[in-house]
Coordinates of C-alpha atoms in Angstrom, one line a residue:
M1 CA -21.3 17.0 17.3
V2 CA -20.5 19.0 14.2
I3 CA -19.5 21.5 16.5
M4 CA -17.2 19.8 18.6
L5 CA -15.3 19.0 16.0
R6 CA -15.3 22.1 15.0
V7 CA -13.8 23.3 17.8
F8 CA -11.4 21.0 18.7
V9 CA -9.9 21.0 14.8
V10 CA -10.2 24.1 15.8
A11 CA -8.0 23.7 18.5
I12 CA -5.6 21.3 17.0
F13 CA -5.1 24.6 13.9
V14 CA -4.4 27.3 16.9
T15 CA -2.1 25.2 19.3
L16 CA 0.0 24.3 16.4
V17 CA -0.5 27.3 13.9
V18 CA -17.3 -4.2 -13.0
C19 CA -16.4 -3.3 -14.8
V20 CA -20.2 -3.6 -15.5
T21 CA -19.8 -4.1 -19.0
K22 CA -23.4 -2.3 -20.6
A23 CA -26.1 -4.7 -21.0
I24 CA -25.3 -4.3 -24.8
G25 CA -22.5 -2.7 -26.2
E26 CA -19.1 -1.5 -25.4
P27 CA -17.0 -1.8 -22.4
I28 CA -16.7 1.2 -19.9
C29 CA -13.4 -0.7 -19.0
Y30 CA -10.7 -1.7 -21.7
A31 CA -7.3 -3.6 -21.1
K32 CA -4.2 -2.4 -21.8
E33 CA -0.6 -5.1 -22.7
K34 CA 2.5 -4.2 -23.6
K35 CA 5.1 -6.1 -22.7
D36 CA 9.1 -5.9 -20.8
A37 CA 12.8 -6.0 -21.8
T38 CA 11.9 -9.8 -20.3
N39 CA 8.5 -10.0 -22.7
V40 CA 6.7 -10.1 -19.0
I41 CA 3.0 -9.0 -20.2
V42 CA 1.3 -6.4 -18.1
T43 CA -1.8 -5.9 -18.5
R44 CA -3.4 -2.9 -17.5
V45 CA -7.2 -2.3 -17.2
N46 CA -8.9 1.5 -17.4
C47 CA -12.4 2.4 -16.5
N48 CA -13.6 6.3 -17.1
R49 CA -16.4 8.3 -15.4
D50 CA -18.6 7.7 -18.2
T51 CA -21.5 6.7 -16.2
E52 CA -24.4 6.6 -17.8
K53 CA -23.2 3.2 -20.1
Y54 CA -23.7 0.6 -17.8
D55 CA -27.1 -0.3 -16.9
S56 CA -28.3 0.5 -13.9
D57 CA -30.0 -2.0 -12.4
L58 CA -27.4 -4.6 -13.5
L59 CA -25.1 -1.2 -10.5
K60 CA -27.7 -1.7 -8.0
M61 CA -26.8 -5.7 -7.9
F62 CA -23.4 -5.0 -6.4
T63 CA -24.0 -1.8 -4.6
S64 CA -27.6 -2.5 -2.3
E65 CA -27.6 -2.2 0.5
E66 CA -27.4 -6.4 1.5
K67 CA -24.9 -7.6 2.4
F68 CA -22.8 -9.3 -0.3
S69 CA -19.9 -12.4 -0.8
I70 CA -18.0 -13.5 -2.8
T71 CA -17.6 -16.5 -2.3
E72 CA -19.1 -18.7 -4.6
L73 CA -18.2 -16.7 -7.5
L74 CA -16.1 -19.3 -9.2
L75 CA -17.1 -19.8 -12.9
D76 CA -18.0 -22.9 -12.3
R77 CA -14.8 -23.8 -10.7
T78 CA -14.5 -27.6 -10.0
D79 CA -11.1 -28.0 -10.4
D80 CA -10.3 -25.3 -7.0
G81 CA -9.5 -22.9 -8.9
M82 CA -7.6 -24.2 -11.4
A83 CA -8.9 -23.7 -14.7
F84 CA -6.2 -22.0 -17.3
D85 CA -4.7 -25.6 -18.3
Q86 CA -2.4 -24.1 -20.4
W87 CA -0.7 -21.6 -17.6
E88 CA 0.3 -25.2 -16.4
Q89 CA 2.5 -26.6 -19.6
T90 CA 3.8 -23.1 -20.8
G91 CA 3.6 -21.1 -17.4
Q92 CA 1.3 -18.0 -19.6
P93 CA -1.7 -18.6 -19.2
E94 CA -4.1 -18.8 -22.1
S95 CA -5.1 -15.3 -23.1
T96 CA -4.6 -12.3 -20.4
I97 CA -8.1 -11.5 -19.1
S98 CA -9.0 -8.0 -18.3
S99 CA -12.4 -8.1 -16.9
T100 CA -14.8 -6.9 -19.4
D101 CA -14.0 -11.2 -20.3
V102 CA -16.6 -12.1 -17.3
P103 CA -20.4 -11.5 -18.3
P104 CA -21.5 -9.9 -14.7
T105 CA -24.1 -12.5 -14.6
T106 CA -22.6 -15.5 -14.1
L107 CA -21.4 -14.7 -11.1
Q108 CA -23.1 -16.0 -8.7
L109 CA -23.3 -14.2 -4.8
T110 CA -24.3 -15.3 -2.1
P111 CA -25.6 -12.7 0.8
N112 CA -23.8 -13.6 3.8
T113 CA -21.6 -15.6 3.5
E114 CA -17.5 -14.7 4.8
I115 CA -15.7 -13.1 1.6
P116 CA -12.8 -14.5 2.3
S117 CA -10.0 -11.6 0.9
K118 CA -11.4 -7.5 1.7
F119 CA -9.5 -4.9 1.2
V120 CA -11.3 -1.0 2.3
F121 CA -8.8 1.5 2.0
V122 CA -9.3 5.2 0.6
L123 CA -6.1 6.9 -1.6
L124 CA -5.7 10.5 -0.1
S125 CA -4.3 12.9 -3.0
L126 CA -0.2 14.5 -3.3
G127 CA -2.1 17.3 -5.2
C128 CA -1.4 17.5 -8.5
T129 CA -1.3 21.1 -10.1
G130 CA -2.2 18.3 -14.0
N131 CA -3.5 15.1 -13.7
T132 CA -2.9 12.1 -11.6
L133 CA -2.1 8.9 -11.9
V134 CA -3.6 6.8 -9.7
E135 CA -3.6 2.8 -9.7
I136 CA -3.8 0.2 -8.2
Y137 CA -2.3 -3.5 -8.1
I138 CA -4.3 -7.0 -7.0
G139 CA -2.1 -10.3 -7.2
T140 CA -1.8 -14.0 -6.1
I141 CA -0.7 -15.0 -3.3
S142 CA 0.6 -18.7 -5.1
T143 CA 1.4 -20.2 -8.5
Q144 CA -1.3 -22.8 -7.3
R145 CA -4.7 -21.0 -7.8
G146 CA -6.4 -18.6 -9.5
A147 CA -8.4 -15.1 -8.1
V148 CA -12.3 -14.0 -9.2
G149 CA -12.7 -10.8 -7.7
R150 CA -14.4 -7.6 -8.4
I151 CA -13.5 -3.7 -7.2
F152 CA -16.2 -0.8 -6.5
F153 CA -16.4 1.8 -4.7
P154 CA -19.8 2.7 -2.4
L155 CA -20.9 5.5 -1.8
I156 CA -19.6 7.3 -5.9
D157 CA -20.6 7.5 -9.1
I158 CA -18.6 5.0 -10.3
P159 CA -19.0 0.8 -12.0
D160 CA -18.0 -1.3 -10.9
V161 CA -14.1 -4.0 -11.8
I162 CA -14.9 -7.4 -12.3
F163 CA -11.7 -9.6 -12.5
T164 CA -9.4 -12.0 -12.4
L165 CA -6.7 -13.4 -12.2
G166 CA -4.4 -17.0 -13.3
P167 CA -3.1 -18.8 -10.8
G168 CA 0.5 -16.6 -9.7
E169 CA -0.9 -13.0 -11.4
G170 CA -0.9 -10.3 -10.9
K171 CA -2.5 -7.1 -12.6
F172 CA -2.3 -3.7 -13.4
F173 CA -6.0 -0.8 -12.5
T174 CA -5.9 2.9 -13.6
L175 CA -8.6 3.9 -11.8
P176 CA -10.6 7.6 -12.2
D177 CA -8.5 11.1 -10.7
T178 CA -11.8 10.8 -8.8
V179 CA -11.9 8.7 -6.5
V180 CA -8.5 11.4 -5.2
P181 CA -10.0 14.0 -3.7
K182 CA -8.5 17.7 -5.0
N183 CA -8.6 19.7 -2.3
Y184 CA -7.4 19.4 0.9
D185 CA -9.8 21.0 3.8
F186 CA -9.3 21.1 7.2
Y187 CA -11.9 18.5 7.9
K188 CA -14.0 17.2 6.3
T189 CA -16.3 13.4 5.4
L190 CA -15.1 12.5 2.6
N191 CA -16.8 9.6 0.5
T192 CA -14.2 8.3 -2.2
T193 CA -13.9 4.7 -0.6
V194 CA -12.1 2.0 -3.2
I195 CA -12.9 -1.5 -2.2
V196 CA -11.5 -4.9 -2.9
E197 CA -13.2 -7.9 -2.7
A198 CA -11.8 -11.2 -3.8
D199 CA -13.2 -15.5 -3.6
V200 CA -9.0 -16.3 -1.9
T201 CA -6.9 -14.1 -0.5
V202 CA -4.9 -12.3 -2.7
S203 CA -2.1 -9.2 -1.7
V204 CA -3.8 -5.1 -2.4
Y205 CA -1.1 -2.4 -3.6
G206 CA -2.1 1.5 -4.0
H207 CA 0.6 3.9 -6.4
V208 CA -0.5 7.6 -6.6
Q209 CA 1.9 9.7 -9.3
C210 CA 1.4 13.8 -10.8
N211 CA 1.4 13.2 -14.2
K212 CA 5.0 14.0 -16.1
G213 CA 4.0 17.7 -17.4
L214 CA 5.5 21.2 -17.3
T215 CA 3.2 22.1 -15.5
N216 CA 2.6 20.0 -12.9
R217 CA 3.7 18.6 -10.2
R218 CA 6.3 15.9 -8.5
R219 CA 4.8 14.0 -6.8
A220 CA 5.3 9.4 -5.8
T221 CA 3.9 7.1 -3.2
A222 CA 2.9 4.3 -3.7
S223 CA 1.7 2.2 -0.3
R224 CA 0.8 -1.8 0.5
I225 CA -2.7 -2.0 1.3
I226 CA -3.7 -3.9 5.6
P227 CA -6.7 -6.2 4.5
V228 CA -9.8 -5.7 7.1
R229 CA -8.6 -9.4 8.3
D230 CA -5.8 -7.3 9.8
L231 CA -7.1 -4.2 10.6
S232 CA -7.4 -2.3 14.7
S233 CA -9.5 -0.4 16.1
E234 CA -5.9 1.3 17.6
Y235 CA -3.3 3.8 16.3
W236 CA -0.5 6.5 17.3
V237 CA 0.6 8.1 13.9
N238 CA 3.7 8.7 12.6
L239 CA 4.4 10.5 9.3
W240 CA 8.4 12.9 9.2
W241 CA 6.8 16.8 9.5
K242 CA 9.0 19.3 8.8
V243 CA 6.9 21.7 6.1
G244 CA 4.3 21.0 3.5
V245 CA 0.4 19.7 4.1
S246 CA -0.2 17.0 6.7
Q247 CA -3.5 14.8 5.5
L248 CA -5.5 11.7 8.3
G249 CA -8.4 9.4 6.1
I250 CA -9.1 7.4 9.4
V251 CA -12.3 4.2 6.7
A252 CA -14.3 3.0 9.3
T253 CA -14.8 -0.9 7.8
E254 CA -17.9 -2.5 9.1
E255 CA -21.4 -2.0 8.6
G256 CA -23.4 0.6 10.9
T257 CA -21.9 4.0 13.0
T258 CA -18.4 3.5 13.9
E259 CA -17.5 6.0 17.1
I260 CA -14.3 6.7 17.3
S261 CA -12.4 9.1 19.4
L262 CA -8.8 10.8 19.0
S263 CA -6.2 12.2 21.5
F264 CA -3.8 14.7 20.9
K265 CA -1.4 17.0 22.3
G266 CA -4.2 16.6 25.2
S267 CA -7.5 16.9 23.7
S268 CA -9.1 14.7 22.5
S269 CA -13.0 14.6 21.3
N270 CA -15.4 11.9 20.0
F271 CA -16.9 11.5 16.3
S272 CA -18.9 9.0 14.9
I273 CA -18.3 8.6 10.9
H274 CA -20.9 5.7 9.1
Q275 CA -19.2 2.0 6.8
Y276 CA -17.6 3.3 4.4
E277 CA -17.2 6.9 4.7
T278 CA -13.5 8.5 5.1
Y279 CA -13.2 10.6 8.7
Y280 CA -10.4 13.6 6.8
L281 CA -7.7 15.4 8.3
G282 CA -5.8 18.2 6.9
G283 CA -3.2 21.1 8.0
S284 CA 0.3 22.4 7.8
F285 CA 1.5 20.8 11.0
S286 CA 2.9 17.4 11.9
I287 CA 0.0 15.3 13.3
T288 CA 2.7 12.9 15.1
G289 CA 0.7 11.8 18.6
M290 CA -2.5 11.5 17.3
H291 CA -4.4 8.9 18.7
I292 CA -7.3 7.1 17.1
V293 CA -9.2 4.5 19.1
A294 CA -12.7 3.5 18.0
D295 CA -15.9 0.6 18.7
K296 CA -15.0 -1.0 14.8
L297 CA -11.9 -1.4 12.7
L298 CA -10.0 1.7 10.6
Y299 CA -7.5 1.5 8.1
V300 CA -5.5 4.7 8.0
V301 CA -3.8 6.7 6.3
A302 CA -1.6 9.1 7.1
C303 CA 0.7 11.0 4.3
N304 CA 2.7 14.2 4.0
L305 CA 1.8 16.5 0.4
Q306 CA 6.1 18.2 -0.2
E307 CA 8.2 16.9 1.5
N308 CA 11.8 15.9 2.2
A309 CA 12.9 14.5 4.5
I310 CA 16.7 14.8 5.3
S311 CA 17.8 18.0 3.0
D312 CA 16.1 20.8 0.4
K313 CA 18.3 20.3 -2.2
N314 CA 16.6 17.9 -4.2
G315 CA 13.4 19.1 -4.2
R316 CA 9.4 17.6 -2.9
D317 CA 8.0 15.3 -2.9
G318 CA 5.2 13.8 -1.4
I319 CA 4.1 10.4 0.9
C320 CA 1.4 8.2 2.2
E321 CA 1.6 5.0 3.8
T322 CA -0.7 2.6 5.6
L323 CA -0.7 3.2 9.6
E324 CA 0.6 -0.6 11.4
P325 CA -2.7 -0.8 13.9
V326 CA -0.9 -0.8 17.7
S327 CA -1.3 -4.4 17.4
N328 CA 1.1 -4.9 14.6
W329 CA 3.8 -3.1 16.0
G330 CA 6.8 -5.3 17.3
N331 CA 10.2 -5.3 18.8
D332 CA 12.8 -6.4 15.9
F333 CA 13.3 -4.9 13.0
S334 CA 16.2 -5.3 10.3
L335 CA 17.8 -2.2 8.6
V336 CA 19.9 -1.1 5.0
P337 CA 19.9 2.2 3.5
F338 CA 17.0 2.9 0.9
P339 CA 18.9 2.3 -3.5
R340 CA 20.3 5.5 -4.5
M341 CA 20.5 7.1 -7.6
E342 CA 24.2 7.0 -8.5
L343 CA 26.4 9.7 -7.3
V344 CA 24.1 10.1 -5.2
F345 CA 24.3 10.3 -1.4
E346 CA 22.7 11.7 1.7
N347 CA 22.2 11.0 4.7
Y348 CA 18.7 8.8 5.8
G349 CA 16.1 8.2 9.2
L350 CA 14.4 7.0 11.6
E351 CA 11.3 8.3 13.7
V352 CA 10.7 6.0 16.3
F353 CA 7.5 6.1 18.4
S354 CA 6.6 3.8 21.1
A355 CA 2.5 3.6 22.7
E356 CA 4.3 3.3 26.1
D357 CA 6.9 4.2 29.2
D358 CA 10.2 2.6 29.8
T359 CA 10.7 0.8 26.3
V360 CA 14.0 0.4 25.9
I361 CA 15.3 0.5 22.1
T362 CA 18.3 -0.3 20.9
L363 CA 20.4 0.0 18.2
L364 CA 23.0 -2.7 17.1
G365 CA 25.6 -3.0 14.3
K366 CA 29.4 -0.5 14.4
V367 CA 28.2 1.6 16.9
V368 CA 25.5 0.2 19.5
S369 CA 23.4 3.2 20.3
N370 CA 20.5 3.0 23.3
Y371 CA 17.6 5.1 23.8
S372 CA 14.5 5.3 26.3
M373 CA 11.5 6.5 25.4
S374 CA 8.3 7.9 27.0
R375 CA 4.3 6.3 25.9
G376 CA 3.5 8.9 22.9
E377 CA 7.2 10.1 22.3
A378 CA 8.0 9.8 19.0
R379 CA 12.7 10.4 19.2
F380 CA 13.8 11.2 15.4
I381 CA 17.5 9.0 15.0
E382 CA 19.6 11.0 11.8
I383 CA 21.5 7.9 9.6
P384 CA 24.3 9.5 8.1
K385 CA 25.7 8.4 4.7
E386 CA 28.1 7.7 4.9
V387 CA 26.8 4.2 7.6
N388 CA 26.0 1.6 4.2
N389 CA 26.2 -1.4 5.9
S390 CA 22.7 -2.9 7.1
F391 CA 22.2 -3.2 11.1
D392 CA 19.5 -4.1 13.6
L393 CA 16.4 -2.7 15.6
I394 CA 15.8 -3.5 18.9
S395 CA 12.7 -2.9 21.2
S396 CA 12.4 -3.9 24.9
K397 CA 7.7 -3.3 23.8
P398 CA 6.9 -3.0 20.5
I399 CA 7.4 -0.1 18.3
L400 CA 6.4 1.5 15.4
L401 CA 9.3 2.5 13.0
A402 CA 9.4 4.6 10.2
Q403 CA 12.9 4.9 7.9
F404 CA 12.7 8.2 5.9
S405 CA 15.3 8.3 2.7
G406 CA 16.3 12.1 2.4
R407 CA 14.7 12.7 -1.7
L408 CA 11.5 11.7 -0.3
S409 CA 10.7 7.7 0.2
M410 CA 9.0 6.7 4.1
I411 CA 8.3 3.0 5.1
Y412 CA 7.1 1.7 8.6
V413 CA 8.7 -1.0 9.4
P414 CA 8.1 -4.5 9.0
S415 CA 9.0 -6.5 12.3
L416 CA 11.1 -10.2 11.8
S417 CA 9.2 -11.1 14.5
S418 CA 5.9 -10.8 12.3
C419 CA 6.8 -12.1 9.5
D420 CA 6.1 -15.2 7.8
R421 CA 8.2 -17.0 5.9
K422 CA 7.3 -17.5 2.3
K423 CA 8.4 -19.2 -1.0
E424 CA 6.4 -17.6 -3.1
I425 CA 5.8 -13.6 -3.3
M426 CA 3.8 -12.5 -6.3
F427 CA 4.6 -7.9 -6.2
P428 CA 3.8 -5.0 -8.4
V429 CA 6.7 -2.3 -9.1
W430 CA 6.1 0.7 -11.0
G431 CA 8.6 2.7 -12.7
F432 CA 7.6 6.6 -13.0
G433 CA 8.4 7.7 -17.3
N434 CA 10.9 8.6 -16.6
K435 CA 14.7 8.9 -18.4
G436 CA 16.8 7.5 -15.2
E437 CA 14.2 5.4 -13.3
R438 CA 15.7 3.5 -11.0
M439 CA 13.2 0.3 -9.0
F440 CA 14.7 -2.0 -6.8
L441 CA 13.3 -5.5 -5.2
N442 CA 15.6 -5.7 -1.3
I443 CA 14.5 -9.6 0.6
W444 CA 15.8 -11.1 4.0
V445 CA 16.5 -14.4 2.5
S446 CA 16.6 -17.5 4.7
P447 CA 20.6 -18.5 5.3
G448 CA 22.4 -21.2 3.3
V449 CA 20.6 -19.7 -0.1
S450 CA 21.9 -19.1 -3.6
P451 CA 20.8 -16.6 -6.6
S452 CA 20.6 -19.5 -8.3
S453 CA 18.5 -20.5 -5.8
I454 CA 15.7 -18.3 -6.7
E455 CA 13.4 -17.4 -9.5
L456 CA 12.5 -14.1 -10.9
N457 CA 9.6 -14.3 -13.0
N458 CA 10.4 -18.7 -13.7
K459 CA 13.9 -17.4 -14.1
T460 CA 17.6 -18.0 -12.4
H461 CA 19.4 -14.4 -11.9
T462 CA 23.6 -14.2 -11.3
D463 CA 23.0 -9.9 -10.6
W464 CA 21.2 -11.2 -6.9
K465 CA 23.6 -8.5 -4.7
I466 CA 24.5 -9.2 -1.1
I467 CA 24.2 -6.0 0.8
G468 CA 24.5 -7.0 5.0
E469 CA 23.4 -9.6 6.9
D470 CA 19.9 -9.3 9.8
Y471 CA 20.6 -10.4 13.7
E472 CA 20.2 -13.9 13.1
G473 CA 21.6 -15.0 10.4
N474 CA 18.8 -14.1 7.0
V475 CA 20.8 -12.2 3.6
I476 CA 19.4 -9.8 2.3
F477 CA 20.3 -9.6 -1.4
Q478 CA 19.1 -7.0 -3.3
K479 CA 18.3 -6.3 -7.1
S480 CA 16.6 -3.8 -10.6
L481 CA 14.2 -4.8 -12.0
L482 CA 12.0 -3.4 -14.3
E483 CA 7.6 -2.8 -13.4
V484 CA 6.1 -4.9 -14.2
S485 CA 4.0 -6.8 -11.6
H486 CA 7.1 -10.1 -10.6
T487 CA 6.8 -13.8 -9.3
I488 CA 9.7 -14.7 -7.1
K489 CA 9.8 -19.1 -5.7
F490 CA 12.6 -21.0 -4.0
R491 CA 13.8 -23.7 -5.5
N492 CA 14.7 -24.4 -1.4
G493 CA 15.2 -22.1 1.5
D494 CA 12.8 -19.2 2.3
A495 CA 11.6 -15.2 1.9
L496 CA 11.5 -13.3 5.7
L497 CA 10.7 -9.9 4.5
A498 CA 10.8 -8.0 1.5
I499 CA 11.2 -4.1 0.1
V500 CA 10.3 -2.3 -3.6
Y501 CA 11.9 0.9 -3.9
G502 CA 11.7 3.4 -6.7
T503 CA 13.8 6.2 -7.8
V504 CA 14.6 9.7 -10.3
E505 CA 15.3 12.6 -9.8
K506 CA 12.8 14.2 -7.3
L507 CA 10.4 11.7 -7.5
S508 CA 11.0 8.1 -5.4
Y509 CA 8.7 5.1 -3.4
A510 CA 9.5 1.8 -1.0
F511 CA 6.7 0.2 0.5
P512 CA 6.7 -3.6 2.0
L513 CA 5.9 -6.9 0.3
W514 CA 3.9 -9.4 2.6

């Protein structure tokens, strides 16, 4: 099997040239708090790599082969998650709860019970030449209920992190940079999988950035992590590539061995990986068009270490995005240009990928364009910088649509019909630590919603800007934001879709909110 895989991979290349606290003593994780300009508390929980400081017997409980769930991980929460009395009265928790506030002995892990919220994923490298910042954000999806859960690393010796979230709360967690691979072999098996579990539904987002330094490369990316319940066993890769190193990470999420078939440009190979292992493929070629089929659920991420989508004038940045499974593709999309830096105007692009023959896509805007596509075809459409209005894209069959800026940002644009309308949204915004950074939120809201009916962090704001409207009449608002965990609530109406953008000189990111 290994020999066959080596032949297949070489052929492609030739063709393409808990916080556990230690039982007694100091914790290995600690929380840092700061306030942003709006006095909103930002909590970051950091975990060092001093693995000799925790109780090995306690850690075995979390990493044993027996399947555990945290359905009963409730800390005497007889009030259905509303044990935070002060939160209801003041809008703030009694205190910012870090992972070190939760004694591991109070957790009730019930074997063989379905986990309400689970994420199994891998974070890939941006090729930083200095230190790498690796963070994830975990947030509740409701202001009516909190969450308890853990972050753990099933195949590497990093302590678990137990976390608690109040209703409507989100936290940033800084992970050891050992969870990001440091080399870019053509193919290998990685053991750096990260797992997040919680007793209620939560959202998870990931962020990787080369820390600022004279000798470090300037790259950053952020992406949404798809929960296990929304994963699938079939994927097509759609990733912009002109130069740089493409990367693909495929994670086996289910028990036992997962059989995988990988097809590309007329060649194919079958191989297997064990639960939580990651099959990694990297090389200086385009991986768009790879077809991945398995007998169990997979998590798949695609990256490009250094790229600029449209022009080379502004240097290189990296992109990493969680691939959308074929079952999540859609037919109707609303598009607006990515927010731009002051006095910087660039073309941007769309790359449409079709999994079926006779797929017809139509761009609706000032100019109507039609394209016919075949199975496995990727079509790049460059949008001139002069087109600064919103427009729609409709497809006769489900497609995977990627949007790129020239700086570089990339997102897989969610189909409008695949989005659920939401009265509340909790989400992160990452800064870059650089002067001149700008972060934005674009949000598609139901007709008739006004800025006075939108609460951002318990306040209304008058600086929402209307930037467009989709074909169903949803209005697209935009607002600049600061680095913090945010909460949006609607007094009337709701939101269909939201996208976060961040940009500064030579760095940018974008990701959709779900």
